[in-house]
Short mmCIF file of C-alpha atoms in Angstrom, two decimals:
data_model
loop_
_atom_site.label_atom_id
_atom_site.label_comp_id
_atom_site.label_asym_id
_atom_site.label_seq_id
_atom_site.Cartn_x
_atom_site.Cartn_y
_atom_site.Cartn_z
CA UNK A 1 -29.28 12.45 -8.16
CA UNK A 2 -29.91 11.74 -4.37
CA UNK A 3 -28.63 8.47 -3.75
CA UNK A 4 -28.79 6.01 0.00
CA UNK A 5 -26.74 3.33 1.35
CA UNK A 6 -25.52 1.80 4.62
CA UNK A 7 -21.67 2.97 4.11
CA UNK A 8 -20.15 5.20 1.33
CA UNK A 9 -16.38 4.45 0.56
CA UNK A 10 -14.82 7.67 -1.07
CA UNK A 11 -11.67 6.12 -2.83
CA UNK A 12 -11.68 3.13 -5.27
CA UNK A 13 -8.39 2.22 -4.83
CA UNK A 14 -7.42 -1.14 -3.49
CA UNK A 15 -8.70 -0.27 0.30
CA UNK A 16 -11.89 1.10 -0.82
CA UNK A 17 -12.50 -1.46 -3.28
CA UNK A 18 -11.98 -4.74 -0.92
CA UNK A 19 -13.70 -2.70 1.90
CA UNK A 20 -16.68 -2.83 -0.19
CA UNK A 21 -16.37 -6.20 -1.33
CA UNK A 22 -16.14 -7.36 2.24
CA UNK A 23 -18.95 -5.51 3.13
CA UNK A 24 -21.35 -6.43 0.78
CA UNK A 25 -20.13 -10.20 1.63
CA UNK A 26 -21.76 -9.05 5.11
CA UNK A 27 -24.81 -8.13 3.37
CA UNK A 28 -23.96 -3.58 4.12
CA UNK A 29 -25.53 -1.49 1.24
CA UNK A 30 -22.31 0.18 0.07
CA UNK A 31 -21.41 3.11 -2.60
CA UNK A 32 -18.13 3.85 -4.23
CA UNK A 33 -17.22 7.04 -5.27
CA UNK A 34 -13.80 7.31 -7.07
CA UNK A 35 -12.36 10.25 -8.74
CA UNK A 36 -11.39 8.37 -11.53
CA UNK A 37 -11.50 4.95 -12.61
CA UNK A 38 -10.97 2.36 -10.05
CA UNK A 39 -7.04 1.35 -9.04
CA UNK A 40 -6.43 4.26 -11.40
CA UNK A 41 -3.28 6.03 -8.89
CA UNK A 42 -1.54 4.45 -6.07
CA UNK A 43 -2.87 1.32 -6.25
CA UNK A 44 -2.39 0.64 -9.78
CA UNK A 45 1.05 2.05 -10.49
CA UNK A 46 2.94 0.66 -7.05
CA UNK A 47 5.73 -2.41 -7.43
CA UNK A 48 2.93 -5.02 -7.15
CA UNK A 49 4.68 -6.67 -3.82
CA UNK A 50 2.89 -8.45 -1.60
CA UNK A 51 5.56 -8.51 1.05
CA UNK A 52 4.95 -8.89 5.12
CA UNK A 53 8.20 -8.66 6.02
CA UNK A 54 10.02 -5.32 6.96
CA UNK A 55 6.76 -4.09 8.11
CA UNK A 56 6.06 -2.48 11.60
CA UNK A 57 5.32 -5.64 13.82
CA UNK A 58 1.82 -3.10 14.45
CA UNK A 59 0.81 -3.97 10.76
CA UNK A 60 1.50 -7.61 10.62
CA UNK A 61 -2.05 -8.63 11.62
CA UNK A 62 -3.46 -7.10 8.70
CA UNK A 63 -1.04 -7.90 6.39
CA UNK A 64 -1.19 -11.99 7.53
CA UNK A 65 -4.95 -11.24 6.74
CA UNK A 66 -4.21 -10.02 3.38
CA UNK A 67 -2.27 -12.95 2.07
CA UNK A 68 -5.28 -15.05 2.78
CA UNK A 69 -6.93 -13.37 0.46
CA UNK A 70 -4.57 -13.17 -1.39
CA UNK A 71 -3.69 -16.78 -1.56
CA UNK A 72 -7.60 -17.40 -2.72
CA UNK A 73 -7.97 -14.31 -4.95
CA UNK A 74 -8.48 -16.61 -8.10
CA UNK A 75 -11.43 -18.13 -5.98
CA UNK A 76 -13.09 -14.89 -4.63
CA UNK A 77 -12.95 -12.95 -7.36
CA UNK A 78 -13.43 -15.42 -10.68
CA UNK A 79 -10.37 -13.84 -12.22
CA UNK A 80 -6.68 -13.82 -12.40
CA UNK A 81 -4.55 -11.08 -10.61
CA UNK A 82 -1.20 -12.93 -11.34
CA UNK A 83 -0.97 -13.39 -7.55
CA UNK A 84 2.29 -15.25 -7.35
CA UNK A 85 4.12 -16.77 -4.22
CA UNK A 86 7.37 -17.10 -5.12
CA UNK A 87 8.91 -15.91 -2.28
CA UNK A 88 10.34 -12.25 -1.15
CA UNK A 89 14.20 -11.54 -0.17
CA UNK A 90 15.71 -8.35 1.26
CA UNK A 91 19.44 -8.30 1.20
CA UNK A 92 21.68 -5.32 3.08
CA UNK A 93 25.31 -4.09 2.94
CA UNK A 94 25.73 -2.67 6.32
CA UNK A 95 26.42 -4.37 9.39
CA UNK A 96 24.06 -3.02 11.44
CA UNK A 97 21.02 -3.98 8.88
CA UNK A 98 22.36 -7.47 9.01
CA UNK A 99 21.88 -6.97 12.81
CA UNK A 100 18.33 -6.10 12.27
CA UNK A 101 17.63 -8.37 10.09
CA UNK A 102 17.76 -11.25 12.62
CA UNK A 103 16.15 -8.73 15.65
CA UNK A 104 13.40 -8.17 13.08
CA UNK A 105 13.15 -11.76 12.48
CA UNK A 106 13.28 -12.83 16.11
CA UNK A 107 10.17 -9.99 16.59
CA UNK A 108 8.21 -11.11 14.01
CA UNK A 109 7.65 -14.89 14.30
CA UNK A 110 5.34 -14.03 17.43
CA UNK A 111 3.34 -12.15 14.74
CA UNK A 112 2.75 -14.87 12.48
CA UNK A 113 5.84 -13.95 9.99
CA UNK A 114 8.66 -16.66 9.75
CA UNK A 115 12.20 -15.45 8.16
CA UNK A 116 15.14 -17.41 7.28
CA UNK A 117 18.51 -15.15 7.99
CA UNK A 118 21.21 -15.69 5.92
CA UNK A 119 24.90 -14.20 5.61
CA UNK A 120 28.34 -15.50 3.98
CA UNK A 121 28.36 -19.13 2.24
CA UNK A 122 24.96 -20.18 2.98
CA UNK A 123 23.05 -16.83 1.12
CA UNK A 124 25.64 -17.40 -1.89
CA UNK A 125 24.87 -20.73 -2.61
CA UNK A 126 21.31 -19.79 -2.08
CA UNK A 127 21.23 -16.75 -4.22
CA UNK A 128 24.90 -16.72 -5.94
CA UNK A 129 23.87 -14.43 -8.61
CA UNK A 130 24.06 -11.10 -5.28
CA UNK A 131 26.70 -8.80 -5.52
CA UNK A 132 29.72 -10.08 -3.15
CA UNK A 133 28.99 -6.47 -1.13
CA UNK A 134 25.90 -8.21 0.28
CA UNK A 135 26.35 -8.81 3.67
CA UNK A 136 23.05 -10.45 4.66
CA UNK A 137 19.65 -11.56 3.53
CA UNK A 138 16.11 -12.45 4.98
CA UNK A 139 13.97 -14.57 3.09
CA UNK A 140 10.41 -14.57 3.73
CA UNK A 141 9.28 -17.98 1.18
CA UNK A 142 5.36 -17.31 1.46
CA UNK A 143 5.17 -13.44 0.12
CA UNK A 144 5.41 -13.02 -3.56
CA UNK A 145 3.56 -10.29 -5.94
CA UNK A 146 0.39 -9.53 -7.97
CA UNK A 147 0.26 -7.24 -10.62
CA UNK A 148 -1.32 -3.87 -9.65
CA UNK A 149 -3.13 -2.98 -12.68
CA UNK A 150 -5.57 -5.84 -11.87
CA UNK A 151 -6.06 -6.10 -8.70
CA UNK A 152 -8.05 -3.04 -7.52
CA UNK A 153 -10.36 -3.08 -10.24
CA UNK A 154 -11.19 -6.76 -9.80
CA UNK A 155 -12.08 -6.42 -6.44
CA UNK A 156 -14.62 -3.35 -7.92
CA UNK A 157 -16.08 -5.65 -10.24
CA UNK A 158 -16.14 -8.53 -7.74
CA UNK A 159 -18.28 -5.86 -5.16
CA UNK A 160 -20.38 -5.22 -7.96
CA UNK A 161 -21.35 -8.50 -8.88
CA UNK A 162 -21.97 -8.91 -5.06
CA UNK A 163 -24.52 -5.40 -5.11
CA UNK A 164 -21.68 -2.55 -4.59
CA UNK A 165 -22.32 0.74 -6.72
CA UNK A 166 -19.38 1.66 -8.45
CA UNK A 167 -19.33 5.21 -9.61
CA UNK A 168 -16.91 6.30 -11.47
CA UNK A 169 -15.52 9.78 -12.18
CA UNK A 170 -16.98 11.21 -9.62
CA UNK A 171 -14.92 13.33 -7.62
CA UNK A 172 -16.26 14.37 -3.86
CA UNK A 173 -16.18 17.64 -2.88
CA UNK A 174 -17.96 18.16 0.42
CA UNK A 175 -18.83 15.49 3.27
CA UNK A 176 -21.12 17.10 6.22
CA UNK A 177 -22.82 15.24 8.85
CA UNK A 178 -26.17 15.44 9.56
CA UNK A 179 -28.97 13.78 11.46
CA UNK A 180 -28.85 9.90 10.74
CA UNK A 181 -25.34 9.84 8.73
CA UNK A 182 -23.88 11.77 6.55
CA UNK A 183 -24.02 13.78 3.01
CA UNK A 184 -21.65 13.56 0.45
CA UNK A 185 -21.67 15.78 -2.33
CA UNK A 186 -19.73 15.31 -5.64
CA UNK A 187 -18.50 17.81 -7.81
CA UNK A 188 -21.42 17.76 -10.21
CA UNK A 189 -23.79 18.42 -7.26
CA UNK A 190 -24.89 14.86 -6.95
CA UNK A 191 -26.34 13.87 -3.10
CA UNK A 192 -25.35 10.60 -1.60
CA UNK A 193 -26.03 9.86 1.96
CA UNK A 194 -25.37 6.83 4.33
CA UNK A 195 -25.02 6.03 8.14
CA UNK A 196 -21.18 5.74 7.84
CA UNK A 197 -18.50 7.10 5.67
CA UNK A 198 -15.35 5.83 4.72
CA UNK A 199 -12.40 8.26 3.03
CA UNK A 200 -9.66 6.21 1.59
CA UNK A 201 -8.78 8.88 -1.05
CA UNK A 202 -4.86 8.32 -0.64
CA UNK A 203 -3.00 11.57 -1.97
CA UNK A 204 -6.48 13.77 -1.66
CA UNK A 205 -7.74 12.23 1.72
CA UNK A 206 -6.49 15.02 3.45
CA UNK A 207 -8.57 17.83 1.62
CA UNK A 208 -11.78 15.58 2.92
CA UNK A 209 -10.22 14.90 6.65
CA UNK A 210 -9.42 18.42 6.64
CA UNK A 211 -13.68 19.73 6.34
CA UNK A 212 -14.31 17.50 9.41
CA UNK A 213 -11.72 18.98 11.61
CA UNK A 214 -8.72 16.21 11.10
CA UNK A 215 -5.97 17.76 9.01
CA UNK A 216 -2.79 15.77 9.10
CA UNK A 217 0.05 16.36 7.38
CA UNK A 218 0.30 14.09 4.22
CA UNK A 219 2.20 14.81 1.22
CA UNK A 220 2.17 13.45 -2.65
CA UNK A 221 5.31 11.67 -4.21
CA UNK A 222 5.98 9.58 -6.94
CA UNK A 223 7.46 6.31 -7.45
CA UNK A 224 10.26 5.94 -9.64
CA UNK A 225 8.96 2.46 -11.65
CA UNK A 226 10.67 0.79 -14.69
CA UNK A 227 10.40 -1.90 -16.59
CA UNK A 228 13.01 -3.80 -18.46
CA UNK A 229 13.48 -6.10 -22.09
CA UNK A 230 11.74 -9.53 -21.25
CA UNK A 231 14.84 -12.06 -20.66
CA UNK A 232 14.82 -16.05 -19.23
CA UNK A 233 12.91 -16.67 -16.37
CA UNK A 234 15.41 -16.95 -13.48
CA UNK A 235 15.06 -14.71 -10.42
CA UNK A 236 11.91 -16.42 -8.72
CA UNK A 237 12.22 -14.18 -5.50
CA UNK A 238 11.09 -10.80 -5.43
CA UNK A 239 14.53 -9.12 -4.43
CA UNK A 240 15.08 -5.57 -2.48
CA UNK A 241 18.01 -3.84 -0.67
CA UNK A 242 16.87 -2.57 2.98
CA UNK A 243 19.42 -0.06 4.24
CA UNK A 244 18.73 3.75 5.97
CA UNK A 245 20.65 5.46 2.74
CA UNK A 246 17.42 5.91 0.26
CA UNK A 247 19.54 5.90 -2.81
CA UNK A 248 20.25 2.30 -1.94
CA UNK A 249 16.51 1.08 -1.61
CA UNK A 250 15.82 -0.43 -4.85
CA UNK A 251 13.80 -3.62 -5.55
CA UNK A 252 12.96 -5.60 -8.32
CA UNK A 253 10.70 -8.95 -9.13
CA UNK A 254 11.17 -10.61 -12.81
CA UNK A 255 7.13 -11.56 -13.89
CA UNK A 256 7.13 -14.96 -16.05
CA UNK A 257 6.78 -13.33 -19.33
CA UNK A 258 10.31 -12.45 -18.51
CA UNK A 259 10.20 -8.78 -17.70
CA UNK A 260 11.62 -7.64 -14.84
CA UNK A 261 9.54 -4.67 -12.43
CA UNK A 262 12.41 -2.14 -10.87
CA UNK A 263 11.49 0.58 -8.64
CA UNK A 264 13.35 2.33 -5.59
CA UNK A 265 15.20 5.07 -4.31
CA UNK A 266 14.71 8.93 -4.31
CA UNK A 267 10.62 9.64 -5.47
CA UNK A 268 9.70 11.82 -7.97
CA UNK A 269 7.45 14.49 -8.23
CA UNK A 270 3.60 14.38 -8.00
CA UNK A 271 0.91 16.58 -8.26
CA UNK A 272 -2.79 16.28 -6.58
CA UNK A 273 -3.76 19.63 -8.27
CA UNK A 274 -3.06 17.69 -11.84
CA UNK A 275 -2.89 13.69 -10.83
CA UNK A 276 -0.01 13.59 -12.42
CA UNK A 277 3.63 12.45 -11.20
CA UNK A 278 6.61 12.10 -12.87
CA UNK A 279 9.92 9.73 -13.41
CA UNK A 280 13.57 11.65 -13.35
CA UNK A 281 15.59 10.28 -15.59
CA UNK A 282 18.42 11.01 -13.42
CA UNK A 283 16.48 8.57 -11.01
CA UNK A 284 16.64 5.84 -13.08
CA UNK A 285 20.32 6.05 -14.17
CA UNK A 286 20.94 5.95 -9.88
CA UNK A 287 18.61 3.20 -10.06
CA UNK A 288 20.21 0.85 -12.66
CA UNK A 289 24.00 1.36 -10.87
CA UNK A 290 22.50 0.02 -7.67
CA UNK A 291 21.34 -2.40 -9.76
CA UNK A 292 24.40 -3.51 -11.24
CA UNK A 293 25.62 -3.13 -7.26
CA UNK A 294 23.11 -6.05 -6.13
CA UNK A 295 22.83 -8.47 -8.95
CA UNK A 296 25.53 -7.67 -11.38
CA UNK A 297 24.19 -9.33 -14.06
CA UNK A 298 21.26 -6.83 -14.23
CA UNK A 299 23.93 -4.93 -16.10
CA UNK A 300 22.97 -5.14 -19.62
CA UNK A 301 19.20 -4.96 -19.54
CA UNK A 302 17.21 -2.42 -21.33
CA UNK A 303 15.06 -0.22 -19.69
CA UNK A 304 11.79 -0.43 -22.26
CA UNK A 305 9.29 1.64 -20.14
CA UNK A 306 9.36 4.13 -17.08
CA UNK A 307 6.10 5.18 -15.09
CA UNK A 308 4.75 6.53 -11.99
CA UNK A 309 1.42 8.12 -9.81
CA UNK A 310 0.57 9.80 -6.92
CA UNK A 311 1.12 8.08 -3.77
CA UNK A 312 0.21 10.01 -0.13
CA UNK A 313 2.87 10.29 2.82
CA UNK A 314 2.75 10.29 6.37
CA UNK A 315 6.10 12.05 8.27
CA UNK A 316 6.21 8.63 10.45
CA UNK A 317 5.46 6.54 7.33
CA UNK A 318 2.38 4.90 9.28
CA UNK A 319 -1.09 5.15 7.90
CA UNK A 320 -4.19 6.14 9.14
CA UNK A 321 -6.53 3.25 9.74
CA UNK A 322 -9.56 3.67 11.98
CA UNK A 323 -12.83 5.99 12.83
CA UNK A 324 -12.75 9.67 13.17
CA UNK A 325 -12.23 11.27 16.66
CA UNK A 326 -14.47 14.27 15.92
CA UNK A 327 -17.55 12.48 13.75
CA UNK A 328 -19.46 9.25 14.92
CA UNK A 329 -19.36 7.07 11.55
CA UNK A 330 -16.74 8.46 9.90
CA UNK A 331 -13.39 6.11 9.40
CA UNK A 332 -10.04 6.36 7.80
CA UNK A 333 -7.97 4.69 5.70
CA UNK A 334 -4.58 6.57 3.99
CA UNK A 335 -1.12 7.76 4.00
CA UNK A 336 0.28 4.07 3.54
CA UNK A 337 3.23 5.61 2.03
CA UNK A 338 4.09 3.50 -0.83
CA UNK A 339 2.69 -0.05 1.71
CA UNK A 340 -0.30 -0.08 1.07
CA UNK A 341 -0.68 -2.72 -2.11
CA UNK A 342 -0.19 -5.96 0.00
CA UNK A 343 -1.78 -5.00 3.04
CA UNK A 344 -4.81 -3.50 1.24
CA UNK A 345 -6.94 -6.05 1.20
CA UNK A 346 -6.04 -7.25 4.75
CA UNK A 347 -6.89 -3.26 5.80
CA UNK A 348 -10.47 -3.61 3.34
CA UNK A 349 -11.80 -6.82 5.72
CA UNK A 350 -10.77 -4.98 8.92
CA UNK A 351 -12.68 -2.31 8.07
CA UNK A 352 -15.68 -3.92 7.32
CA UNK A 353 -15.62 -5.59 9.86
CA UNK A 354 -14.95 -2.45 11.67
CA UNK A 355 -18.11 -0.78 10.22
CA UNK A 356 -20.93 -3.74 10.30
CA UNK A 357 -20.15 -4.88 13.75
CA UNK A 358 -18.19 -1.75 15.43
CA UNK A 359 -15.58 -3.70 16.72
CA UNK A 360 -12.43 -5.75 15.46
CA UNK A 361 -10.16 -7.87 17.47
CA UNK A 362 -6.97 -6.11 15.50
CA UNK A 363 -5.63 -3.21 17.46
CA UNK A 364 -5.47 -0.32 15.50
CA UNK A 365 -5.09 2.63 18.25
CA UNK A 366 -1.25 3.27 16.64
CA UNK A 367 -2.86 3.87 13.50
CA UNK A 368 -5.43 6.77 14.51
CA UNK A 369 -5.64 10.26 13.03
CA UNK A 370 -5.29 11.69 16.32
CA UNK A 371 -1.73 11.22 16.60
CA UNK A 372 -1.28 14.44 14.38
CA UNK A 373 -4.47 16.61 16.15
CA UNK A 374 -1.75 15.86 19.38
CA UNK A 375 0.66 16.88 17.60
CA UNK A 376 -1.12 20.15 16.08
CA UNK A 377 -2.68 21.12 19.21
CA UNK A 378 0.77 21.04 21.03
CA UNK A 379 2.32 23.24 18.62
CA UNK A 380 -0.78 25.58 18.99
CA UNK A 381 -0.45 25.54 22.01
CA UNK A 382 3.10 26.26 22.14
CA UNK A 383 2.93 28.99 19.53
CA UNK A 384 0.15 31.09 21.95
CA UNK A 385 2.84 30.71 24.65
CA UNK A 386 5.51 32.11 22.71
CA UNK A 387 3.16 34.68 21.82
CA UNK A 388 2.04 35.78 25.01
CA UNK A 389 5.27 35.84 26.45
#
């Protein structure tokens, strides 16, 4: 098989899939090749939050773009992705977090993201089902959540409908450039070519980066997800603790069946070698007694169902969004470290914009691969000096 387009995407989760969609809606020739089946890993086991807030003001851009497509998902893509904005709260126990949560706030509204800040009487008559060790809480009333085993592959079918070749089960093992573009070989020795390439392979994006001279140092965990016994429908807001201490990060959302999504704290293993990640139970016990710590009367629900995938990780928990610095044509897009689900689609139109017109008014400098080739050559550098010496 020796197949052409204008752009191959190499990853069919969420980013690769809306990339494409946006790009055939500018009329680009696109291919994706996904390991497996479309939203398959990150993308399809995450929380399901589409949340702004708490992101790095750098990311806000993108994000704002992604609840607009968000908020018209229904329309774009002729099916239901149980988008739902109900609203998203984070709530602290520290004083210093309550601190941040109004410097955050004050930051953020020139970005497009308003927050309401509350502490003492006013969050408790608000919410008066938190814990009384709550000290603080930002509400952001326009986020809400989708559910992440729809979304991705929607978007695939919706770029297929459009002209977008999805292919499946197709796992790349080489990308080389040569003249006019580049050639991508899958594991079964099939040939694609196109003018540009985009890898947005999350936890294997680094083997790919890695042939073309741009190694960085990402790393596979797993969320710790859970799902509890479906009870009343009462906790509207998506809820989640910020705080510094990771044992304390936990978040959950209640879906309108009833059932409510928990996830948080310490990850859990994961495995690129295998695709396979797993839940500790031990995890999930810590998980349930912070829990109990932020809405007590989470106590006595079940636990019916515990999963996880394989999610990629960047040391400054920033992905990498943008072209290659050693290949014309070549872009980026991975190592969202456990963000990526909301801003995905935001990241997908940037992109193609990106690609068909070679310029987009977002900045995206803080999000390019060669803030780890710095950071490699200096230690080179520094280890033939120690060497020498």
């Amino acid at each position: 098989m020796n197949e052409r387009a204008d752009v191959i995407v190499i990853g069919g989760g969420i980013v690769g899939t809306t990339t494409a969609f946006f790009l055939r809606r500018r009329k680009r020739s696109v291919i994706v090749l996904e390991r497996g089946l479309t939203g398959q890993q990150a993308s399809g086991v995450n929380f399901g939050g589409v949340r702004r807030q708490g992101r790095a003001l750098s990311q806000l851009a993108m994000s704002n773009r992604a609840l607009q497509t968000w908020k018209r998902s229904r329309e774009l893509l002729g099916e239901d992705v149980e988008f739902l904005p109900s609203g998203h709260t984070r709530v602290c126990y520290h004083a210093h977090d309550a601190e941040y949560f109004q410097r955050y706030a004050d930051e953020a509204r020139a970005h497009g993201l308003d927050l309401e800040v509350l502490e003492g009487r006013a969050m408790f008559e608000r919410f008066p089902f938190l814990g009384r060790e709550v000290l603080a809480a930002s509400v952001s009333p326009l986020d809400g959540h989708a559910n992440p085993r729809l979304a991705a592959p929607a978007f695939g079918r919706a770029a297929a409908r459009l002209g977008a070749r999805i292919v499946e089960n197709t796992e790349v093992v080489h990308i080389e450039k040569e003249a006019g573009g580049f050639r991508v070989e899958s594991a079964a020795g099939d040939i694609y070519r196109a003018e540009q390439v985009l890898v947005c392979a999350g936890a294997w994006a680094n083997t790919l980066s890695t042939q073309l001279g741009e190694p960085v140092p990402l790393v596979a965990r797993g969320p710790q997800m859970a799902v509890t016994e479906p009870v009343p429908y009462v906790f509207q807001h998506s809820m989640g603790v910020y705080t510094t201490v990771k044992a304390e990060s936990v978040y959950f959302r209640q879906i309108p069946r009833g059932n409510l999504v928990l996830g948080g704290g310490p990850p859990g293993p994961a495995d690129i070698a295998t695709r396979r990640a797993g839940v500790l139970p031990e995890n999930t016990v810590a998980q349930m007694a912070q829990f109990r710590r932020m809405v007590p009367a989470l106590g006595p629900l079940h636990v019916i169902r515990v999963w996880s995938g394989v999610e990629s990780y960047l040391p400054d928990s920033e992905p990498v969004i943008g072209p290659s610095t050693k290949a014309d044509g070549l872009f980026y897009a991975f190592g969202f470290s456990g963000s990526g689900f909301q801003i995905g689609p935001g990241v997908g139109e940037t992109l193609a914009e990106l690609l068909d017109t070679g310029a987009t008014p977002i900045p995206l400098d803080s999000f390019s691969i060669q803030r780890f080739q710095r950071g490699a050559s200096a230690h080179a550098e520094s280890a033939t000096s120690e060497t020498s010496s």
